[in-house]
Structure formats: C-alpha cells, structure tokens
Amino acid sequence: MDALTADYLHKVIAERLEANLVQVQDMSGGCGLAFAVIIVSPIFQGKNKLMRHRLVNNALKQEMNSIHAFTQKVFTPEEWELQKVNYEN
C-alpha cells in the first residue's frame, strides 16, 4: 500500500464507521505515517472508550499496518454536541 493520505482515511472512516463527522489531520508532514482523527458516529452509542477504539482499529486494520502513530477521539453525535466547542478553531 502506498503512503496513506488524510483524504483517503477520511473517506474510509466515514464509510466503514457510518460517521456523521470525520476530521483527519496528517501529523507526519505529508508522508502518511502519523494521523490524529476525530470521529463522530452513532455506532459508538453504549460503548466505552476502549470498545470504540477497537471498532476504529478493526475498521482500519489494513491501513493500520502502514501507520506508525494514530490518535483518535471518538464521540457519539450527542457527546459531540457537548464537546465540539473544545475542538473548533
């Protein structure tokens, strides 16, 4: 697999996790080795943080083999409404 891009990850996360909102930041300077993501999806409802992270990691299993650093913040739509002010620029 070639180096991953933020746009590619955005697309697959949105599709595979039925996400309402996806923000992907390439932290590696464009080489596709480190990403920070925010994911808002109703599939996280009723799941703790560990279960949510496992869902993301499983959904991106193939891509994770090419990523060296991956930071994720995951929210339900309701949680995001309460938290989004902390993440807006």
CSV table of N, CA and C in Angstrom, one decimal:
chain,number,residue,atom,x,y,z
A,1,MET,N,0.8,-1.2,0.0
A,1,MET,CA,0.0,0.0,0.0
A,1,MET,C,0.9,1.2,0.0
A,2,ASP,N,0.5,2.2,-0.8
A,2,ASP,CA,1.3,3.5,-0.9
A,2,ASP,C,1.0,4.2,0.4
A,3,ALA,N,1.7,5.3,0.6
A,3,ALA,CA,1.5,6.2,1.8
A,3,ALA,C,0.0,6.6,1.8
A,4,LEU,N,-0.5,6.6,3.0
A,4,LEU,CA,-1.9,7.0,3.2
A,4,LEU,C,-2.0,8.5,3.1
A,5,THR,N,-3.2,9.0,2.8
A,5,THR,CA,-3.5,10.4,2.8
A,5,THR,C,-4.6,10.7,3.7
A,6,ALA,N,-4.7,11.9,4.2
A,6,ALA,CA,-5.8,12.3,5.1
A,6,ALA,C,-7.1,12.1,4.3
A,7,ASP,N,-7.2,12.5,3.1
A,7,ASP,CA,-8.4,12.4,2.3
A,7,ASP,C,-8.9,10.9,2.2
A,8,TYR,N,-7.9,10.0,1.9
A,8,TYR,CA,-8.3,8.6,1.9
A,8,TYR,C,-8.8,8.1,3.2
A,9,LEU,N,-8.1,8.4,4.3
A,9,LEU,CA,-8.6,8.0,5.6
A,9,LEU,C,-10.0,8.6,5.9
A,10,HIS,N,-10.2,9.8,5.6
A,10,HIS,CA,-11.5,10.4,5.8
A,10,HIS,C,-12.6,9.6,5.1
A,11,LYS,N,-12.3,9.3,3.9
A,11,LYS,CA,-13.3,8.5,3.1
A,11,LYS,C,-13.6,7.1,3.7
A,12,VAL,N,-12.6,6.4,4.0
A,12,VAL,CA,-12.8,5.0,4.6
A,12,VAL,C,-13.4,5.1,6.0
A,13,ILE,N,-13.0,6.0,6.8
A,13,ILE,CA,-13.6,6.1,8.1
A,13,ILE,C,-15.1,6.4,8.0
A,14,ALA,N,-15.4,7.4,7.2
A,14,ALA,CA,-16.8,7.8,7.0
A,14,ALA,C,-17.7,6.6,6.6
A,15,GLU,N,-17.2,5.9,5.6
A,15,GLU,CA,-17.9,4.7,5.1
A,15,GLU,C,-18.0,3.6,6.1
A,16,ARG,N,-16.9,3.2,6.6
A,16,ARG,CA,-16.8,2.0,7.4
A,16,ARG,C,-17.4,2.1,8.8
A,17,LEU,N,-17.4,3.4,9.3
A,17,LEU,CA,-17.9,3.6,10.7
A,17,LEU,C,-19.2,4.4,10.7
A,18,GLU,N,-19.8,4.6,9.5
A,18,GLU,CA,-21.1,5.3,9.4
A,18,GLU,C,-21.0,6.6,10.2
A,19,ALA,N,-19.9,7.4,10.0
A,19,ALA,CA,-19.6,8.6,10.7
A,19,ALA,C,-20.4,9.8,10.2
A,20,ASN,N,-20.9,10.6,11.1
A,20,ASN,CA,-21.5,11.8,10.8
A,20,ASN,C,-20.5,12.9,10.5
A,21,LEU,N,-19.4,12.8,11.2
A,21,LEU,CA,-18.3,13.8,11.1
A,21,LEU,C,-17.0,13.1,11.2
A,22,VAL,N,-16.0,13.4,10.4
A,22,VAL,CA,-14.7,12.9,10.4
A,22,VAL,C,-13.7,14.0,10.2
A,23,GLN,N,-12.8,14.2,11.1
A,23,GLN,CA,-11.7,15.1,10.9
A,23,GLN,C,-10.4,14.4,10.9
A,24,VAL,N,-9.6,14.5,9.9
A,24,VAL,CA,-8.3,13.8,9.9
A,24,VAL,C,-7.2,14.8,9.7
A,25,GLN,N,-6.2,14.7,10.5
A,25,GLN,CA,-5.0,15.6,10.4
A,25,GLN,C,-3.8,14.8,10.2
A,26,ASP,N,-3.1,15.0,9.2
A,26,ASP,CA,-1.8,14.3,8.9
A,26,ASP,C,-0.7,15.0,9.8
A,27,MET,N,-0.3,14.3,10.8
A,27,MET,CA,0.7,14.8,11.7
A,27,MET,C,2.2,14.5,11.3
A,28,SER,N,2.3,13.9,10.1
A,28,SER,CA,3.6,13.4,9.7
A,28,SER,C,4.3,14.3,8.6
A,29,GLY,N,3.6,15.4,8.3
A,29,GLY,CA,4.1,16.3,7.3
A,29,GLY,C,3.9,15.8,5.9
A,30,GLY,N,2.9,15.0,5.7
A,30,GLY,CA,2.5,14.5,4.4
A,30,GLY,C,3.0,13.1,4.0
A,31,CYS,N,3.8,12.5,4.8
A,31,CYS,CA,4.3,11.2,4.4
A,31,CYS,C,3.3,10.0,4.8
A,32,GLY,N,2.3,10.3,5.5
A,32,GLY,CA,1.2,9.3,5.8
A,32,GLY,C,1.6,8.3,6.9
A,33,LEU,N,2.4,8.7,7.8
A,33,LEU,CA,2.8,7.8,8.9
A,33,LEU,C,2.1,8.1,10.2
A,34,ALA,N,1.6,9.3,10.4
A,34,ALA,CA,1.0,9.7,11.7
A,34,ALA,C,-0.2,10.5,11.4
A,35,PHE,N,-1.3,10.2,12.1
A,35,PHE,CA,-2.6,10.9,11.9
A,35,PHE,C,-3.3,11.1,13.3
A,36,ALA,N,-4.0,12.2,13.4
A,36,ALA,CA,-4.9,12.4,14.5
A,36,ALA,C,-6.3,12.6,13.9
A,37,VAL,N,-7.2,11.8,14.5
A,37,VAL,CA,-8.6,11.9,13.9
A,37,VAL,C,-9.6,12.1,15.0
A,38,ILE,N,-10.7,12.8,14.6
A,38,ILE,CA,-11.9,12.9,15.4
A,38,ILE,C,-13.0,12.2,14.6
A,39,ILE,N,-13.7,11.3,15.3
A,39,ILE,CA,-14.8,10.6,14.6
A,39,ILE,C,-16.1,10.7,15.4
A,40,VAL,N,-17.2,11.1,14.8
A,40,VAL,CA,-18.5,11.2,15.4
A,40,VAL,C,-19.4,10.2,14.7
A,41,SER,N,-19.9,9.2,15.5
A,41,SER,CA,-20.7,8.2,14.8
A,41,SER,C,-21.7,7.6,15.8
A,42,PRO,N,-22.9,7.4,15.4
A,42,PRO,CA,-23.9,6.7,16.2
A,42,PRO,C,-23.6,5.3,16.6
A,43,ILE,N,-22.7,4.6,15.9
A,43,ILE,CA,-22.3,3.3,16.3
A,43,ILE,C,-21.6,3.2,17.6
A,44,PHE,N,-21.1,4.4,18.1
A,44,PHE,CA,-20.4,4.4,19.4
A,44,PHE,C,-21.3,4.4,20.6
A,45,GLN,N,-22.6,4.6,20.3
A,45,GLN,CA,-23.6,4.7,21.4
A,45,GLN,C,-23.5,3.4,22.3
A,46,GLY,N,-23.5,3.6,23.6
A,46,GLY,CA,-23.5,2.5,24.5
A,46,GLY,C,-22.2,1.8,24.6
A,47,LYS,N,-21.1,2.3,24.0
A,47,LYS,CA,-19.8,1.6,24.1
A,47,LYS,C,-18.8,2.5,24.8
A,48,ASN,N,-18.0,1.8,25.6
A,48,ASN,CA,-17.0,2.6,26.3
A,48,ASN,C,-15.8,3.0,25.4
A,49,LYS,N,-14.9,3.8,25.9
A,49,LYS,CA,-13.8,4.3,25.1
A,49,LYS,C,-13.0,3.1,24.5
A,50,LEU,N,-12.7,2.1,25.2
A,50,LEU,CA,-11.9,1.0,24.7
A,50,LEU,C,-12.6,0.3,23.6
A,51,MET,N,-13.9,0.0,23.8
A,51,MET,CA,-14.7,-0.6,22.7
A,51,MET,C,-14.7,0.2,21.5
A,52,ARG,N,-14.9,1.5,21.6
A,52,ARG,CA,-14.9,2.4,20.5
A,52,ARG,C,-13.6,2.4,19.7
A,53,HIS,N,-12.5,2.4,20.4
A,53,HIS,CA,-11.2,2.4,19.8
A,53,HIS,C,-10.9,1.1,19.1
A,54,ARG,N,-11.4,0.0,19.6
A,54,ARG,CA,-11.3,-1.3,19.0
A,54,ARG,C,-12.1,-1.3,17.7
A,55,LEU,N,-13.3,-0.7,17.7
A,55,LEU,CA,-14.1,-0.6,16.5
A,55,LEU,C,-13.3,0.1,15.4
A,56,VAL,N,-12.7,1.2,15.7
A,56,VAL,CA,-11.9,2.0,14.8
A,56,VAL,C,-10.7,1.2,14.3
A,57,ASN,N,-10.0,0.6,15.2
A,57,ASN,CA,-8.8,-0.1,14.8
A,57,ASN,C,-9.2,-1.3,13.9
A,58,ASN,N,-10.3,-2.0,14.2
A,58,ASN,CA,-10.7,-3.1,13.4
A,58,ASN,C,-11.2,-2.6,12.0
A,59,ALA,N,-11.8,-1.5,11.9
A,59,ALA,CA,-12.3,-1.0,10.7
A,59,ALA,C,-11.1,-0.5,9.8
A,60,LEU,N,-10.0,-0.2,10.4
A,60,LEU,CA,-8.9,0.3,9.7
A,60,LEU,C,-7.7,-0.7,9.8
A,61,LYS,N,-8.0,-1.9,10.0
A,61,LYS,CA,-7.0,-3.0,10.2
A,61,LYS,C,-5.9,-2.9,9.1
A,62,GLN,N,-6.3,-2.9,7.8
A,62,GLN,CA,-5.3,-2.9,6.7
A,62,GLN,C,-4.5,-1.7,6.7
A,63,GLU,N,-5.1,-0.5,6.9
A,63,GLU,CA,-4.5,0.8,6.9
A,63,GLU,C,-3.5,0.9,8.1
A,64,MET,N,-3.9,0.3,9.2
A,64,MET,CA,-3.0,0.5,10.4
A,64,MET,C,-1.6,-0.1,10.3
A,65,ASN,N,-1.5,-1.1,9.3
A,65,ASN,CA,-0.2,-1.7,9.1
A,65,ASN,C,0.8,-0.6,8.5
A,66,SER,N,0.3,0.5,7.9
A,66,SER,CA,1.1,1.5,7.3
A,66,SER,C,1.3,2.7,8.2
A,67,ILE,N,0.5,2.8,9.3
A,67,ILE,CA,0.6,4.0,10.2
A,67,ILE,C,1.4,3.7,11.4
A,68,HIS,N,2.3,4.6,11.7
A,68,HIS,CA,3.1,4.5,12.9
A,68,HIS,C,2.6,5.1,14.1
A,69,ALA,N,1.8,6.2,14.0
A,69,ALA,CA,1.2,6.9,15.1
A,69,ALA,C,-0.3,7.2,14.7
A,70,PHE,N,-1.2,6.9,15.6
A,70,PHE,CA,-2.6,7.2,15.3
A,70,PHE,C,-3.3,7.6,16.6
A,71,THR,N,-3.8,8.8,16.6
A,71,THR,CA,-4.5,9.3,17.8
A,71,THR,C,-6.0,9.5,17.4
A,72,GLN,N,-6.9,8.9,18.2
A,72,GLN,CA,-8.3,9.0,17.9
A,72,GLN,C,-9.1,9.6,19.1
A,73,LYS,N,-10.0,10.4,18.7
A,73,LYS,CA,-11.0,10.9,19.7
A,73,LYS,C,-12.3,10.5,19.1
A,74,VAL,N,-13.1,9.8,19.8
A,74,VAL,CA,-14.4,9.2,19.3
A,74,VAL,C,-15.6,9.7,20.1
A,75,PHE,N,-16.6,10.1,19.4
A,75,PHE,CA,-17.8,10.6,20.1
A,75,PHE,C,-19.1,10.1,19.5
A,76,THR,N,-20.2,10.0,20.3
A,76,THR,CA,-21.5,9.8,19.7
A,76,THR,C,-21.9,11.2,19.2
A,77,PRO,N,-22.9,11.3,18.4
A,77,PRO,CA,-23.4,12.7,18.0
A,77,PRO,C,-23.8,13.5,19.2
A,78,GLU,N,-24.4,12.9,20.2
A,78,GLU,CA,-24.9,13.7,21.4
A,78,GLU,C,-23.6,14.2,22.2
A,79,GLU,N,-22.6,13.4,22.3
A,79,GLU,CA,-21.4,13.8,23.0
A,79,GLU,C,-20.7,14.9,22.2
A,80,TRP,N,-20.7,14.8,20.9
A,80,TRP,CA,-20.0,15.8,20.1
A,80,TRP,C,-20.7,17.1,20.3
A,81,GLU,N,-22.0,17.2,20.3
A,81,GLU,CA,-22.7,18.5,20.5
A,81,GLU,C,-22.2,19.1,21.8
A,82,LEU,N,-21.9,18.4,22.8
A,82,LEU,CA,-21.4,18.9,24.1
A,82,LEU,C,-19.9,19.3,24.1
A,83,GLN,N,-19.2,18.6,23.2
A,83,GLN,CA,-17.7,18.7,23.2
A,83,GLN,C,-17.1,19.5,22.1
A,84,LYS,N,-17.9,19.7,21.0
A,84,LYS,CA,-17.3,20.3,19.8
A,84,LYS,C,-16.7,21.7,20.0
A,85,VAL,N,-17.2,22.5,21.0
A,85,VAL,CA,-16.7,23.8,21.2
A,85,VAL,C,-15.2,23.7,21.6
A,86,ASN,N,-14.8,22.6,22.2
A,86,ASN,CA,-13.4,22.4,22.6
A,86,ASN,C,-12.5,22.1,21.5
A,87,TYR,N,-13.0,21.7,20.3
A,87,TYR,CA,-12.2,21.3,19.2
A,87,TYR,C,-12.3,22.3,18.0
A,88,GLU,N,-13.2,23.3,18.1
A,88,GLU,CA,-13.3,24.2,17.0
A,88,GLU,C,-12.2,25.3,17.1
A,89,ASN,N,-11.8,25.7,15.9
A,89,ASN,CA,-10.7,26.7,15.9
A,89,ASN,C,-11.3,28.1,16.0
